[in-house]
PDB file of C-alpha atoms in Angstrom:
ATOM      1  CA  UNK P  55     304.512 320.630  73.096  1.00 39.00           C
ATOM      2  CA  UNK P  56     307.385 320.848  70.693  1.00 46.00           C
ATOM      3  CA  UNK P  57     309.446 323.935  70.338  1.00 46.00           C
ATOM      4  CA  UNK P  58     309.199 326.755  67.481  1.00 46.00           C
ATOM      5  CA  UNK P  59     312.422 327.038  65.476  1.00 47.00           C
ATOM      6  CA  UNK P  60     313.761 330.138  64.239  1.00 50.00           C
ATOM      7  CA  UNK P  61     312.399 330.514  60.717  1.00 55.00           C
ATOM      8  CA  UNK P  62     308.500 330.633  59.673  1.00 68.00           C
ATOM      9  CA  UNK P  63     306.698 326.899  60.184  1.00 77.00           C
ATOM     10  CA  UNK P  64     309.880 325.465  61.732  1.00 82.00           C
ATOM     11  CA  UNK P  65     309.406 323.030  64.928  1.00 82.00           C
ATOM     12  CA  UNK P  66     312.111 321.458  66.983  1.00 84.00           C
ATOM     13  CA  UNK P  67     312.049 317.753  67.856  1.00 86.00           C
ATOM     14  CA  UNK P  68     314.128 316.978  70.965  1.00 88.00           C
ATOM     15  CA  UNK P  69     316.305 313.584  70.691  1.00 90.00           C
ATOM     16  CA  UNK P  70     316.184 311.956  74.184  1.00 89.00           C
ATOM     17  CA  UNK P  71     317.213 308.578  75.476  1.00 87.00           C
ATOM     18  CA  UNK P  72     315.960 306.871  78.192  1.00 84.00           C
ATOM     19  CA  UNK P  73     317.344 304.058  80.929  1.00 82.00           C
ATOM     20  CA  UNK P  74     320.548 304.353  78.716  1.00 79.00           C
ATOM     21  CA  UNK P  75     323.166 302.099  80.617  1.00 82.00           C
ATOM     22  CA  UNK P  76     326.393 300.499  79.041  1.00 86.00           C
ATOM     23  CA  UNK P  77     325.583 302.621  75.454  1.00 90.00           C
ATOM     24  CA  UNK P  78     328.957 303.061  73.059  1.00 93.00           C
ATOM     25  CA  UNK P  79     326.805 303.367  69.829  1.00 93.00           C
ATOM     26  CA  UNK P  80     323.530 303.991  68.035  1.00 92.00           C
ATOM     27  CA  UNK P  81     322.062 303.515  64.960  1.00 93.00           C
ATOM     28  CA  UNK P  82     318.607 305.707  64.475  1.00 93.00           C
ATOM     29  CA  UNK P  83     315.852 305.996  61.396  1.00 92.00           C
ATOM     30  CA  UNK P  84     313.211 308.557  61.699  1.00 90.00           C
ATOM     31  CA  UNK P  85     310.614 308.951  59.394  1.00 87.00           C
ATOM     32  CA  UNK P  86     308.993 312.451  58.582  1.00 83.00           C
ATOM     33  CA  UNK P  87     307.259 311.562  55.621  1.00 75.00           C
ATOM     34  CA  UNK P  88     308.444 313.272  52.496  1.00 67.00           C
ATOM     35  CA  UNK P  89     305.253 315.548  52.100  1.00 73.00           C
ATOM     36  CA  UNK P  90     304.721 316.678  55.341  1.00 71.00           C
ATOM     37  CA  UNK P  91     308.116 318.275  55.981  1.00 74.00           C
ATOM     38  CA  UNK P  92     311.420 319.265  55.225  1.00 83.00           C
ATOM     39  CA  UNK P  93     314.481 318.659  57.600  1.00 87.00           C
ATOM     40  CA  UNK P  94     315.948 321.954  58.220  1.00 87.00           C
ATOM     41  CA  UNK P  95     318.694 320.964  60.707  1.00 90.00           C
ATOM     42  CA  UNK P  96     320.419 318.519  63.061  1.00 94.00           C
ATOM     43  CA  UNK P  97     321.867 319.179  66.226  1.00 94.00           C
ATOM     44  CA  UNK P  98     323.544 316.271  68.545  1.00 94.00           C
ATOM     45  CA  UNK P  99     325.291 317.621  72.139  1.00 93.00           C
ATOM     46  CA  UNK P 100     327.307 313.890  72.445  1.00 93.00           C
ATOM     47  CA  UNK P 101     329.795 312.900  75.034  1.00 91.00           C
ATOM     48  CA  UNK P 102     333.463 313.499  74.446  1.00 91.00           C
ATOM     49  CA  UNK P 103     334.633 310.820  72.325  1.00 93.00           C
ATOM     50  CA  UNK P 104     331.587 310.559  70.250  1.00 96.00           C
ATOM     51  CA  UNK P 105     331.800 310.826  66.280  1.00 96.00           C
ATOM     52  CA  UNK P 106     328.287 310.773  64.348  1.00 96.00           C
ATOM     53  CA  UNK P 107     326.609 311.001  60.472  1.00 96.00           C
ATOM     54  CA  UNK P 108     323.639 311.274  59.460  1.00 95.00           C
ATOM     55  CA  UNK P 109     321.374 311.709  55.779  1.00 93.00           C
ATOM     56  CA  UNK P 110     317.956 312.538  54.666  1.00 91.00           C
ATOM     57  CA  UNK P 111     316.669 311.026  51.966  1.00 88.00           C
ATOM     58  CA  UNK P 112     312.959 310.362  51.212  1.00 87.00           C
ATOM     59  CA  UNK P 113     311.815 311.520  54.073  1.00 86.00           C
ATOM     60  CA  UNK P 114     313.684 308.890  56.547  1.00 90.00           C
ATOM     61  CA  UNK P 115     316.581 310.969  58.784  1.00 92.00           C
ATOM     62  CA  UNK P 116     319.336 308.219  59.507  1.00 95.00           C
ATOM     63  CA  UNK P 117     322.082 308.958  62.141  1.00 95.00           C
ATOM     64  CA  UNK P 118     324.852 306.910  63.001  1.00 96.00           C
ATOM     65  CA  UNK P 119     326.700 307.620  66.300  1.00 96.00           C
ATOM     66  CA  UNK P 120     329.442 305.979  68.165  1.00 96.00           C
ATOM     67  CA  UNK P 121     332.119 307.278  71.268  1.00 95.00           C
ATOM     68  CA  UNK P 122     334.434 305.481  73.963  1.00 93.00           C
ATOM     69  CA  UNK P 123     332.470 306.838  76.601  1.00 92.00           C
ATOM     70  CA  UNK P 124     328.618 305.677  78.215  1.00 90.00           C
ATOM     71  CA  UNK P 125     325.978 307.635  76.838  1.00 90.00           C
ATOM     72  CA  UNK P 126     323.414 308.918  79.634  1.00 87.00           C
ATOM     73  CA  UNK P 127     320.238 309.614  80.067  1.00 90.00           C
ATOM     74  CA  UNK P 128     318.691 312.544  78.836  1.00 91.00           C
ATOM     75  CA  UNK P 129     318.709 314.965  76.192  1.00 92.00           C
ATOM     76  CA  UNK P 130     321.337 314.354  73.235  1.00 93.00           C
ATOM     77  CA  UNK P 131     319.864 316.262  70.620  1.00 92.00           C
ATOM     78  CA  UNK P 132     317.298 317.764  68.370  1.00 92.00           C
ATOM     79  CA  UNK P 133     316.111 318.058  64.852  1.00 91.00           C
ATOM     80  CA  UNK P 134     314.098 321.107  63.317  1.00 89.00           C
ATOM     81  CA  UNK P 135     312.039 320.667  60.188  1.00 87.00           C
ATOM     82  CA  UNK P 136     309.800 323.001  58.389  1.00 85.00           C
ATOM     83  CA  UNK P 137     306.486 322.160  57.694  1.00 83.00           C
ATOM     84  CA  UNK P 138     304.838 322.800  54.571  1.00 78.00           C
ATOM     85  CA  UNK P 139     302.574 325.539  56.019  1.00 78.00           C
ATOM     86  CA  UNK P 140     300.770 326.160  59.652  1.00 79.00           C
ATOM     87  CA  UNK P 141     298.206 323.761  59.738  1.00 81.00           C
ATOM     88  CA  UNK P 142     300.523 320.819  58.892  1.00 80.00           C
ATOM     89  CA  UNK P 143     300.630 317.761  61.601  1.00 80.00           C
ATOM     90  CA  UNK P 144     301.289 314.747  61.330  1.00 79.00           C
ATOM     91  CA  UNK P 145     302.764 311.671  63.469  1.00 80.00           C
ATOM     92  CA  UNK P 146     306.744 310.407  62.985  1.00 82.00           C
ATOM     93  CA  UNK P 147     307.625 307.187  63.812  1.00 83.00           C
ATOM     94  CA  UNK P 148     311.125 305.111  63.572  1.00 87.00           C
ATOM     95  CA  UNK P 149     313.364 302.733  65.775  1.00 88.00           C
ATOM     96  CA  UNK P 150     316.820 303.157  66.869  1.00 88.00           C
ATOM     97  CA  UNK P 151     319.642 300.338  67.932  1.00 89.00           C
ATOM     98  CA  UNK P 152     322.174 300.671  70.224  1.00 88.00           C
ATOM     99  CA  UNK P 153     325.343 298.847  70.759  1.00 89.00           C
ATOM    100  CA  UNK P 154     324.731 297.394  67.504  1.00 80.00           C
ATOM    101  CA  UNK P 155     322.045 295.063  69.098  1.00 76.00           C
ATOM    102  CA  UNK P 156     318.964 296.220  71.128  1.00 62.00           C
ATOM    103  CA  UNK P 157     316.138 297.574  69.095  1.00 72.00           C
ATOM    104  CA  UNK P 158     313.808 300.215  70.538  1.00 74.00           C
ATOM    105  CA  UNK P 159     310.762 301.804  69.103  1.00 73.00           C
ATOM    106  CA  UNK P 160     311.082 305.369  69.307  1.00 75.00           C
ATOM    107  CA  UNK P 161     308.125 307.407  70.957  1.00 70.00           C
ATOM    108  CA  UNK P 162     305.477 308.476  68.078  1.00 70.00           C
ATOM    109  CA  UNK P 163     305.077 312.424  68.016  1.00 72.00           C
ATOM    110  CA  UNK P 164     302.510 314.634  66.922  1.00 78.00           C
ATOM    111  CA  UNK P 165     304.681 317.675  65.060  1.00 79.00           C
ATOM    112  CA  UNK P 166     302.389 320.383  64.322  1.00 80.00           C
ATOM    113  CA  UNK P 167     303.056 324.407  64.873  1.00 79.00           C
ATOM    114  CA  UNK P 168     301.837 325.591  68.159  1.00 85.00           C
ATOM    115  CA  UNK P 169     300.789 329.360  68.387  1.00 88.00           C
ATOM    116  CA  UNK P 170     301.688 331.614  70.770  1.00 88.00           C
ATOM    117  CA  UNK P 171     298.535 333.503  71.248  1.00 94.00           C
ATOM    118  CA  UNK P 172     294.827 333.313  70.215  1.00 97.00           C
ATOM    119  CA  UNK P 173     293.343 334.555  67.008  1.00 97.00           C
ATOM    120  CA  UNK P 174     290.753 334.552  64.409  1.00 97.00           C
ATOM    121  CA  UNK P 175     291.659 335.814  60.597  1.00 97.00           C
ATOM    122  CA  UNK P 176     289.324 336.853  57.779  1.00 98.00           C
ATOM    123  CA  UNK P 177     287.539 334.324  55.787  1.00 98.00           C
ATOM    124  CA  UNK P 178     288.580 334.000  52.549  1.00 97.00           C
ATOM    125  CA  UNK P 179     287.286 334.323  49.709  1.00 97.00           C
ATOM    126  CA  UNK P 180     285.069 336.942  50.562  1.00 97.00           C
ATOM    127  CA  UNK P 181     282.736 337.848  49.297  1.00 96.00           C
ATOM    128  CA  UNK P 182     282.098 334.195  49.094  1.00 96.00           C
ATOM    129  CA  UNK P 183     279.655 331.866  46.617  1.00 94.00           C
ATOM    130  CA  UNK P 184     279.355 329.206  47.380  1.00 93.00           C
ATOM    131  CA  UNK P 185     281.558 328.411  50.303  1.00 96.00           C
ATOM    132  CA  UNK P 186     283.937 330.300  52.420  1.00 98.00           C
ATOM    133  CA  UNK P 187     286.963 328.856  54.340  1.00 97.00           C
ATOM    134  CA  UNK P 188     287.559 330.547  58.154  1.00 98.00           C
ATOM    135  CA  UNK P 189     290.807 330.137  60.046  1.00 96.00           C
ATOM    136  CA  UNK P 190     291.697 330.369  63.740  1.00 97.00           C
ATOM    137  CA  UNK P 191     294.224 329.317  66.158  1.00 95.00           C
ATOM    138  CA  UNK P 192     294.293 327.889  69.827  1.00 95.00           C
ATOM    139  CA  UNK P 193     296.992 328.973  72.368  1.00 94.00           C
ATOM    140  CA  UNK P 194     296.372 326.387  74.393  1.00 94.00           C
ATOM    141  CA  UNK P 195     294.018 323.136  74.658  1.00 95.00           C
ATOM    142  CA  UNK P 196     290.803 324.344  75.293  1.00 96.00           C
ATOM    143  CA  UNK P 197     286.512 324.222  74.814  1.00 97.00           C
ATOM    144  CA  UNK P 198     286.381 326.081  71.199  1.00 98.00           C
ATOM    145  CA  UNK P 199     283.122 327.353  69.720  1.00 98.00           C
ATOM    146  CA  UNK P 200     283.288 328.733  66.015  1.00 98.00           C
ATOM    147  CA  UNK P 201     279.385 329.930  65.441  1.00 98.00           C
ATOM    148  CA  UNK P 202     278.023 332.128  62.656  1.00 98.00           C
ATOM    149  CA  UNK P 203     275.157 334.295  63.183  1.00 98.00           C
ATOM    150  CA  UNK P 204     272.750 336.582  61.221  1.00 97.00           C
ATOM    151  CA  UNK P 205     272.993 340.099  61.541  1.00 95.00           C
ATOM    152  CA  UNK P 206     270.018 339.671  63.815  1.00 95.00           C
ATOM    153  CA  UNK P 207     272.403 338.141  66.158  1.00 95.00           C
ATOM    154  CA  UNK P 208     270.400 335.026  65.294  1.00 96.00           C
ATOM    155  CA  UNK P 209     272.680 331.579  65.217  1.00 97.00           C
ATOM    156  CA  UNK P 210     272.843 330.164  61.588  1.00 97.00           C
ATOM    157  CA  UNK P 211     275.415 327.621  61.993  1.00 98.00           C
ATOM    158  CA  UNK P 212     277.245 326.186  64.672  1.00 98.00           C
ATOM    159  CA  UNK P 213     281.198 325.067  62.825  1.00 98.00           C
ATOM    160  CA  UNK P 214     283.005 323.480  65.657  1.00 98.00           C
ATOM    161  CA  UNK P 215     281.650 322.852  69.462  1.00 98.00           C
ATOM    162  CA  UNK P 216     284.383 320.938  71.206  1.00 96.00           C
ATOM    163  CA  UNK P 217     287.570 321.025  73.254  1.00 97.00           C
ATOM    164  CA  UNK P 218     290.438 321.293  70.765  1.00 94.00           C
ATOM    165  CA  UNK P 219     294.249 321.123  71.206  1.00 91.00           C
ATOM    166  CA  UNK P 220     296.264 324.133  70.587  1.00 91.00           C
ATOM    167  CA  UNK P 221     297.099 324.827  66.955  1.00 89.00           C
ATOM    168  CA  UNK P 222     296.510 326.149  63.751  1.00 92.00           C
ATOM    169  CA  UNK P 223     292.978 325.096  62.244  1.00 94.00           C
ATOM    170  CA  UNK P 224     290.773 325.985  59.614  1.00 93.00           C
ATOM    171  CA  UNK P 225     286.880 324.937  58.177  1.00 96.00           C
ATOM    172  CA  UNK P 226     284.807 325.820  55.544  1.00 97.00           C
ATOM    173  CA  UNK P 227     281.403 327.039  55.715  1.00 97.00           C
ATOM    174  CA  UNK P 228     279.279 326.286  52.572  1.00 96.00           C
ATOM    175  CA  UNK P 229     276.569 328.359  53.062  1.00 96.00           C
ATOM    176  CA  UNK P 230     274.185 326.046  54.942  1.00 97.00           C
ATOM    177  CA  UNK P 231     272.415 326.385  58.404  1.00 97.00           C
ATOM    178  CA  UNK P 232     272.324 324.216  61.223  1.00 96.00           C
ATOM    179  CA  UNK P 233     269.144 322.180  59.261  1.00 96.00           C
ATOM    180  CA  UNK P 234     271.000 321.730  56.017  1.00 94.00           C
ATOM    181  CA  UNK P 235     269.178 324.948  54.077  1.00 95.00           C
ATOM    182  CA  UNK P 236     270.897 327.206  52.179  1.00 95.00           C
ATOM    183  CA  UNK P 237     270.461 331.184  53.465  1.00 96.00           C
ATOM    184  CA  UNK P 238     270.180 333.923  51.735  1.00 96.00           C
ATOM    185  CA  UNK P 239     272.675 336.553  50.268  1.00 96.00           C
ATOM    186  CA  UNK P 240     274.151 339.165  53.089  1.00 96.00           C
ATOM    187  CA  UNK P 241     276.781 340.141  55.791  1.00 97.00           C
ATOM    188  CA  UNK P 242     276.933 337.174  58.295  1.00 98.00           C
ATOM    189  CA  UNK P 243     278.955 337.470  61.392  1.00 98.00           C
ATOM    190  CA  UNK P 244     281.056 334.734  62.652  1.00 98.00           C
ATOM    191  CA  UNK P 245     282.270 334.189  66.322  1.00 98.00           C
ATOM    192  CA  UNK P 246     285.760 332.202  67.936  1.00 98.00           C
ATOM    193  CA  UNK P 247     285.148 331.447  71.485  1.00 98.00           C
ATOM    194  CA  UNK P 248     287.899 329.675  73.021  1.00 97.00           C
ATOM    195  CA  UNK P 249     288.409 329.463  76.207  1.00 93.00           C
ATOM    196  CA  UNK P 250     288.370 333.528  77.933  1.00 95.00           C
ATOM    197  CA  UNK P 251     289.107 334.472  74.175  1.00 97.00           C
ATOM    198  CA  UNK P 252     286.564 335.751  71.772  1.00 97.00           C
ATOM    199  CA  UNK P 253     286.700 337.529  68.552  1.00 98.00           C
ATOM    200  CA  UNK P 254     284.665 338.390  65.881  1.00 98.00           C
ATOM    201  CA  UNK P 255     284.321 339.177  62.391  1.00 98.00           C
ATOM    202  CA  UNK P 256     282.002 339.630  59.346  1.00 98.00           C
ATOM    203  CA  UNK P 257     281.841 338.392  56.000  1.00 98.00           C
ATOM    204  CA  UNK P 258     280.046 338.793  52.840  1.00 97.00           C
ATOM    205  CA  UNK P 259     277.557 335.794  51.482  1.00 97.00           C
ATOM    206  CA  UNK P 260     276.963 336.897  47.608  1.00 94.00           C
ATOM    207  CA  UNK P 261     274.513 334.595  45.473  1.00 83.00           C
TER     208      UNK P 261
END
């Protein structure tokens, strides 16, 4: 689970090495991808002695780094970038070299937004015709069910039936049952169990 940032859709990436022995420098590419985010800030903690650089361009972070001292294991850093909006993920991948001469492949991430609580917000558009998009968001990995019902309290349409990771999602209901039929114009009430959490809401089908 990656850390929130301070600013709206930012996400911290921690920068750690590991087994480091003998290390006086480093050479390390990261690539974001250009359209999933936008590097907000870098942040190295480096032993005394260490100098370092580093650019964005196109999406690839490069930072240079070299001192007179071993660096250690652990933690030497983070980056925060912003993502284009909540529901953003995506994987980063990149390499880094050290003393000039051992490559390493650097752990692939999933960044994506992690909320802090539960929730289910108001489709939208609504009144809808044809379709209707619903978001939610997950706390916590966990058994989600996202069902709409008739205001019968009959199921129409089951969305989503399946353990999710936390996160910000969202699906679009077009209108159809569970068989593949269109229903009819009215107030249809849709229903976010995840987990102990459940919430519900209503929206308006217009034809």
């Amino acid at each position: 689970k990656l850390s929130k940032g301070e600013g709206q859709n930012v996400v911290n990436i921690p920068l750690t090495v590991e087994n480091a022995s003998n290390i006086l420098s480093a050479y390390i590419e990261i690539n974001l991808g250009q359209q999933n985010a936008e590097l907000s800030k870098v942040e190295l903690s480096l032993p005394q002695g260490w100098v370092s650089t580093h650019n964005f361009v196109n999406g690839v972070l490069k930072i240079a780094m070299a001192g007179t001292s071993n660096l250690t294991t652990g933690t030497f850093g983070s980056i925060s970038v912003k993502l284009n909006d909540q529901e953003t993920k995506f994987d980063i991948n990149g390499y880094a070299k050290f003393n000039d001469a051992v490559n390493s492949s650097i752990s692939q991430y999933t960044v994506k937004q992690i909320p802090d609580q539960f929730g289910l917000s108001q489709n939208y558009p609504n009144p809808f015709n044809p379709s209707t998009t619903i978001k939610y968001q997950i706390a916590q990995d966990t058994k989600v069910m996202l069902t709409v019902y008739n205001m019968l309290g009959q199921k129409v349409r089951t969305l989503v039936n399946d353990v999710q990771s936390a996160g910000y999602y969202n699906i679009q209901w077009d209108g159809n049952n569970d068989f593949g039929q269109q229903v009819a114009s009215g107030v249809y009430i849709y229903r976010l169990q995840a987990g102990s959490f459940a919430q519900t809401m209503k929206m308006n089908l217009l034809k």
